[in-house]
mmCIF file of C-alpha atoms in Angstrom:
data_model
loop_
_atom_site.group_PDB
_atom_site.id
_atom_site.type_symbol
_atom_site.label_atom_id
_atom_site.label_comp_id
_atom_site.label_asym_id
_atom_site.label_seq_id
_atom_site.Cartn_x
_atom_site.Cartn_y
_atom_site.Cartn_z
ATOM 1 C CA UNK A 156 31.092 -31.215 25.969
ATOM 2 C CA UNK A 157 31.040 -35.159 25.585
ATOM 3 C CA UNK A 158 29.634 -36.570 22.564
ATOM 4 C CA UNK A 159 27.337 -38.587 24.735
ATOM 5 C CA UNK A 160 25.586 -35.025 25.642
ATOM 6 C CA UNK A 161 23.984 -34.567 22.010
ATOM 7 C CA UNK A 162 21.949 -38.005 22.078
ATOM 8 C CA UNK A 163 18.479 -35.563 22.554
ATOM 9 C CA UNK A 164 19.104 -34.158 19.440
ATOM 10 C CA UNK A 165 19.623 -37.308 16.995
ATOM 11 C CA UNK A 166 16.301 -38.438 17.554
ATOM 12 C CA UNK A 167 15.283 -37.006 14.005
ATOM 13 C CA UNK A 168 17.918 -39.145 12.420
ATOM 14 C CA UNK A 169 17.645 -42.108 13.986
ATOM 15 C CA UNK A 170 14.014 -42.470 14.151
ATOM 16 C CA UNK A 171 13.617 -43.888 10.685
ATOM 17 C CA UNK A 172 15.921 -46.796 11.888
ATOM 18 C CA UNK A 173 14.053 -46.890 15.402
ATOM 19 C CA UNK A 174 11.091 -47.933 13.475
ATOM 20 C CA UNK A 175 13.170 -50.107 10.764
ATOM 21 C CA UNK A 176 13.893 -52.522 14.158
ATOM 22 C CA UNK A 177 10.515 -52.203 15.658
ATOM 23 C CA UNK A 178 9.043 -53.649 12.062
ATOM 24 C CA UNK A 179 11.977 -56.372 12.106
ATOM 25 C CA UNK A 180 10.404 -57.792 15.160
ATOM 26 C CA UNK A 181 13.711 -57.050 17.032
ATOM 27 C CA UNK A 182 13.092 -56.549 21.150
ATOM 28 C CA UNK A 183 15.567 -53.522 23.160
ATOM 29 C CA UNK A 184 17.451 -56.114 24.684
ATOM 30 C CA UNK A 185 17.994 -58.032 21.400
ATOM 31 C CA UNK A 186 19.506 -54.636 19.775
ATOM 32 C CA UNK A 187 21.376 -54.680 23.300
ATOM 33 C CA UNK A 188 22.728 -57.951 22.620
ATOM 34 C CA UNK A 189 23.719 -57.558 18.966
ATOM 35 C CA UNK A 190 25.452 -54.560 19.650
ATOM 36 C CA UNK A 191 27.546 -56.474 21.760
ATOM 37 C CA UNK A 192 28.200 -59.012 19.357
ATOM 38 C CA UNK A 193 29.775 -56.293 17.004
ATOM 39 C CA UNK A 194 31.455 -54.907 19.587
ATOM 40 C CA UNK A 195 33.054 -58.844 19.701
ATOM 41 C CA UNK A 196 33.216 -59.221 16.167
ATOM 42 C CA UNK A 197 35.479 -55.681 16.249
ATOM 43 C CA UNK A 198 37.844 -56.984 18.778
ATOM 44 C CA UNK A 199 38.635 -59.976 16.555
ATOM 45 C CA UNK A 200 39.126 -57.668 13.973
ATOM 46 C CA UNK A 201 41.391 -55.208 15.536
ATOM 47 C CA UNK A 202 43.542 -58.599 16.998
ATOM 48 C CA UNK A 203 43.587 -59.603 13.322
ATOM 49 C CA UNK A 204 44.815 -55.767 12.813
ATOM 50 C CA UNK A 205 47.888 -56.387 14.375
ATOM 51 C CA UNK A 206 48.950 -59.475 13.342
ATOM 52 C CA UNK A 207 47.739 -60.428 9.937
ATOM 53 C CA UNK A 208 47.459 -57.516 8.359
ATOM 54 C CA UNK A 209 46.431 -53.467 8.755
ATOM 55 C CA UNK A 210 43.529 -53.199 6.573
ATOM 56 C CA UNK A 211 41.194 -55.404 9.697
ATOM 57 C CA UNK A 212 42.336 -52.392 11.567
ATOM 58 C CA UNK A 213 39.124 -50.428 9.255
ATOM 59 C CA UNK A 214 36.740 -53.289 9.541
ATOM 60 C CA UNK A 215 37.251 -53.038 13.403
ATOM 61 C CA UNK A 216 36.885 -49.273 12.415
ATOM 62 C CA UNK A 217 33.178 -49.186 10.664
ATOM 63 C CA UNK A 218 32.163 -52.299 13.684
ATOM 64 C CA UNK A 219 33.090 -49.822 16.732
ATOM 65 C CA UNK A 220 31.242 -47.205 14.856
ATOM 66 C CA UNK A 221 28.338 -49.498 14.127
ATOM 67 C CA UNK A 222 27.930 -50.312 18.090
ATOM 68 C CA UNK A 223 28.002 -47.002 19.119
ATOM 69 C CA UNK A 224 25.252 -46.494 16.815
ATOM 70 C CA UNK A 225 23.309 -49.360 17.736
ATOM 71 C CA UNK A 226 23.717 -48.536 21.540
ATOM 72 C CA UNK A 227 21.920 -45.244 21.058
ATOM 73 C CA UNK A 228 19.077 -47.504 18.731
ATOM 74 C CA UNK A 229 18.029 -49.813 22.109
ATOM 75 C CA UNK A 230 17.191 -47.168 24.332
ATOM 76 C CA UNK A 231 14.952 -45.086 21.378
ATOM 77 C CA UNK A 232 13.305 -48.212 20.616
ATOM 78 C CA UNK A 233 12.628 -49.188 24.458
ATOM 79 C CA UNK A 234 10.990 -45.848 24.141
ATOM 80 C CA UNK A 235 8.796 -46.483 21.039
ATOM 81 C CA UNK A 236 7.684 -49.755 22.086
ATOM 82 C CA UNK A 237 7.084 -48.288 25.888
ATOM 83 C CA UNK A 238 8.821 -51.432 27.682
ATOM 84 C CA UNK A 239 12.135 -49.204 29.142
ATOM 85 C CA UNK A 240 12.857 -50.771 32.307
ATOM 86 C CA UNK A 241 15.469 -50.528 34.680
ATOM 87 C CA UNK A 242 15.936 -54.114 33.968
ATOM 88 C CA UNK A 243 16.851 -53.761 30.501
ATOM 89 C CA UNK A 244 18.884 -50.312 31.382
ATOM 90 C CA UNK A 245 20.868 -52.358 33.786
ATOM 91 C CA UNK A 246 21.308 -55.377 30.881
ATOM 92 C CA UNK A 247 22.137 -52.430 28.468
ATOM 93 C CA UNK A 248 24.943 -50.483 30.855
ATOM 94 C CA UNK A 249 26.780 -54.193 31.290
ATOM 95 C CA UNK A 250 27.030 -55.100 27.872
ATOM 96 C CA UNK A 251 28.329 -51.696 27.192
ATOM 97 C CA UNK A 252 30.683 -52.308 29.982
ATOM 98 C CA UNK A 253 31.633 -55.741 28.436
ATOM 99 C CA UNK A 254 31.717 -54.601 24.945
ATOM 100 C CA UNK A 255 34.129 -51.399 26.094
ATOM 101 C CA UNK A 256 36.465 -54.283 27.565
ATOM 102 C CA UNK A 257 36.745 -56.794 24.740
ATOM 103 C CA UNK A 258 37.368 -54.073 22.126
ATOM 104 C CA UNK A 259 40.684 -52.449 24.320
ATOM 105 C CA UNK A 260 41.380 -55.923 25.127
ATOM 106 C CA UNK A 261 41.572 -56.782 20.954
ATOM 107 C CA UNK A 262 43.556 -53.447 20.480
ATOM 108 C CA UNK A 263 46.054 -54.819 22.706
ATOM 109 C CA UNK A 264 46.450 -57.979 21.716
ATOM 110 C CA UNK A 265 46.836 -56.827 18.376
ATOM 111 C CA UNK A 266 50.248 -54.810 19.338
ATOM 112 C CA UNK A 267 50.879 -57.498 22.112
ATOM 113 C CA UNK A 268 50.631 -54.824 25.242
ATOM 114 C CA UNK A 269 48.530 -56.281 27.813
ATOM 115 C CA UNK A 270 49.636 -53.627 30.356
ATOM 116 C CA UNK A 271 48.408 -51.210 28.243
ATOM 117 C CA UNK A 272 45.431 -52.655 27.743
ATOM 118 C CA UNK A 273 45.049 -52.958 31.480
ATOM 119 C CA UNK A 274 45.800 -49.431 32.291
ATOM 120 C CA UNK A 275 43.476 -48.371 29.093
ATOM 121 C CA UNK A 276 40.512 -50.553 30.205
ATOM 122 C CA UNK A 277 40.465 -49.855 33.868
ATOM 123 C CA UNK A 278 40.458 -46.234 32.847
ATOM 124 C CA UNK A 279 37.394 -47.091 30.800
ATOM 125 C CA UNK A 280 35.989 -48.723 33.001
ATOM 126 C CA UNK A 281 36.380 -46.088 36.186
ATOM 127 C CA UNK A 282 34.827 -43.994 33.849
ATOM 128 C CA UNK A 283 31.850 -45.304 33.326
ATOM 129 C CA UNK A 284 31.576 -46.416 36.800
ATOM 130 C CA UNK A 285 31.761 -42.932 38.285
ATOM 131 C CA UNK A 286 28.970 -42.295 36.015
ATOM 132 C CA UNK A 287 26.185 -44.371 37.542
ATOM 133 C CA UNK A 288 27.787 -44.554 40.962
ATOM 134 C CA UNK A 289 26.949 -40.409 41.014
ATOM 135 C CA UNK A 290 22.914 -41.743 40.158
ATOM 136 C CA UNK A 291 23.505 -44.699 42.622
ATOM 137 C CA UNK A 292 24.074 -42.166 45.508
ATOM 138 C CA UNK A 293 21.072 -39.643 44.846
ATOM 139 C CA UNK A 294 22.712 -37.415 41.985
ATOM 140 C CA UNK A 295 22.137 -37.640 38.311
ATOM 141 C CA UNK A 296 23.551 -39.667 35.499
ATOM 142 C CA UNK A 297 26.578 -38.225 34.801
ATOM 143 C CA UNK A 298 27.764 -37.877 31.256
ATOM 144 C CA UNK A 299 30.135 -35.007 31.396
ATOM 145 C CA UNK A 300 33.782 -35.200 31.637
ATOM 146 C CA UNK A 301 36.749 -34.865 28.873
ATOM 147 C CA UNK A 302 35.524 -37.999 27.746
ATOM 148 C CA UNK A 303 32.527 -40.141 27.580
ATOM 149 C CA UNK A 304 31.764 -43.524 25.712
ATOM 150 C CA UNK A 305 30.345 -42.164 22.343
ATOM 151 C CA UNK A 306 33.470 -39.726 22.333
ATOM 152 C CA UNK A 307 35.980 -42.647 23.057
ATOM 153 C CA UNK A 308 34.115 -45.062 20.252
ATOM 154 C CA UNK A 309 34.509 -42.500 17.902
ATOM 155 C CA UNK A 310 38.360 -41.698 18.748
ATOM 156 C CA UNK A 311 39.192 -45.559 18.216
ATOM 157 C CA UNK A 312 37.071 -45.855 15.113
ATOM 158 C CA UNK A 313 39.282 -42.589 13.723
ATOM 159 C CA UNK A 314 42.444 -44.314 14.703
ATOM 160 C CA UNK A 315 41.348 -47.531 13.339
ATOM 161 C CA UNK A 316 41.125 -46.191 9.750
ATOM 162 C CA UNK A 317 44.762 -44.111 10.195
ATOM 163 C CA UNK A 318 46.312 -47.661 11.577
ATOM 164 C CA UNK A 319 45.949 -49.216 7.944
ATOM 165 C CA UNK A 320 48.376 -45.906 6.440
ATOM 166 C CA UNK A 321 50.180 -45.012 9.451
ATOM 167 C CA UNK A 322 51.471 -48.538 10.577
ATOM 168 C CA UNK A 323 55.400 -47.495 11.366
ATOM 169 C CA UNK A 324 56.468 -46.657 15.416
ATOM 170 C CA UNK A 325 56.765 -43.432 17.016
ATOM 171 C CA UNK A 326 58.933 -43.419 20.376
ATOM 172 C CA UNK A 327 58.707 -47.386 20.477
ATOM 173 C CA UNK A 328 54.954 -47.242 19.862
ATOM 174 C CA UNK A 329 52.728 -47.741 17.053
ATOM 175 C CA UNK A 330 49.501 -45.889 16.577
ATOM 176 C CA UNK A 331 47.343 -48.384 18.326
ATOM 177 C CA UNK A 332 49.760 -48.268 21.365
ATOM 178 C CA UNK A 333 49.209 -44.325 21.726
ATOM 179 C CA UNK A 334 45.421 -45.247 21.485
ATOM 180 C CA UNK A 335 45.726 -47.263 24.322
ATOM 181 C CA UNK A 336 47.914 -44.383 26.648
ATOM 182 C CA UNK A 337 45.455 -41.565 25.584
ATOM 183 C CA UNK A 338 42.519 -43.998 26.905
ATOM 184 C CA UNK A 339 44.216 -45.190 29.762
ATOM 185 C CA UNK A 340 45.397 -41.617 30.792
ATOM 186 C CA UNK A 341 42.134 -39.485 29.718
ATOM 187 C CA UNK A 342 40.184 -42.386 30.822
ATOM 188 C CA UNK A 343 41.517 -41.870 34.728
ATOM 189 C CA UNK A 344 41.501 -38.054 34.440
ATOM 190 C CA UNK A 345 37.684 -38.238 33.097
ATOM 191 C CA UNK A 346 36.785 -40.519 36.227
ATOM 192 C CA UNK A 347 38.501 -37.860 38.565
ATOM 193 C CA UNK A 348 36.804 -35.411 36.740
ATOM 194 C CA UNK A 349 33.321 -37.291 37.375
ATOM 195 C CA UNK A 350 34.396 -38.084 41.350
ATOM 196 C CA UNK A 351 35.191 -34.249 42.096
ATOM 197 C CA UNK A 352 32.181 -33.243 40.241
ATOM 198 C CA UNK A 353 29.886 -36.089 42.364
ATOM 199 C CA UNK A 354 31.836 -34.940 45.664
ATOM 200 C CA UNK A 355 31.193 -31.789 45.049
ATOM 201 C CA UNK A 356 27.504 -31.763 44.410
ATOM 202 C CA UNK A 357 27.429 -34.142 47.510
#
């Protein structure tokens, strides 16, 4: 089971922030928005991670973290205020799509392996693809898989923090490059996963 799975049962916790925005004056699309902006602001930091020093490798850390959290906030408070639309669902899924790009593409630029990045990235990316394109041909949202987004944020915010005490190489890579194989392979074997499981119900 995929972290993304256990969203209906946070409400409780995250309600007291819901309402925090909702008093700030802040609009779904405006939480949508700055989430993206931290996920920027963490791809600058895990660049910085890699070439002037370890410790951005935690600030990139606590922003990943901080997006996934404020990616579940949007939707709850599109819900509170009763304006969810499928406009601001579809603004919401391409920032997350953007913000999931610029953060692999700062891991790798921070260890200098763009074709790891690549092959991370379009992993990523097919997975979250084969998620909607199951709703897009009559089936539901599909979250399920060996990995989902909220799993994957939380698995680079984890390495993040070990990348500041665990800096030397294993087998020619440092911990950030394994990062990037584990997403690039799990990331393909979760959008299989999804395509079989689409076909299949098809």
């Amino acid at each position: 089971m995929t972290l993304d799975q256990l969203r209906p049962y946070v409400a409780g916790v995250i309600d007291p922030f819901v309402e925090g925005f909702d008093r700030a004056g802040f609009t779904p699309n405006g939480v949508s928005m700055l989430a993206f902006a931290v996920a920027v602001a963490a791809a600058i930091a895990f660049a910085l991670g890699g070439v002037s020093g370890r410790g951005w490798y935690a600030v990139g850390a606590l922003l990943v973290l901080l997006n996934g959290w404020l990616d579940v906030i949007d939707g709850a408070l599109a819900r509170r205020q009763r304006v969810a639309s499928a406009g601001g669902d579809l603004l919401d899924h391409v920032l997350d799509r953007y913000a999931d790009i610029v953060i692999i593409a700062g891991l790798a630029a921070g260890i200098g392996s763009f074709l790891l990045g690549f092959l991370a990235v379009t992993g990523v990316v097919m997975t979250s693809y084969l998620g909607t394109q199951a709703q897009a041909v009559g089936l539901e949202r599909v979250y399920g898989g060996l990995v989902g987004r909220a799993d994957r944020l939380a698995i680079i915010a984890v390495v993040g923090v070990l990348a500041y005490p665990l800096g030397g190489a294993v087998a020619g890579l440092t911990i950030v490059g394994w990062l990037l194989v584990f997403l690039a392979v799990i990331g393909h074997l979760t959008a299989v996963q999804r395509f079989l499981y689409a076909w299949r119900a098809l």
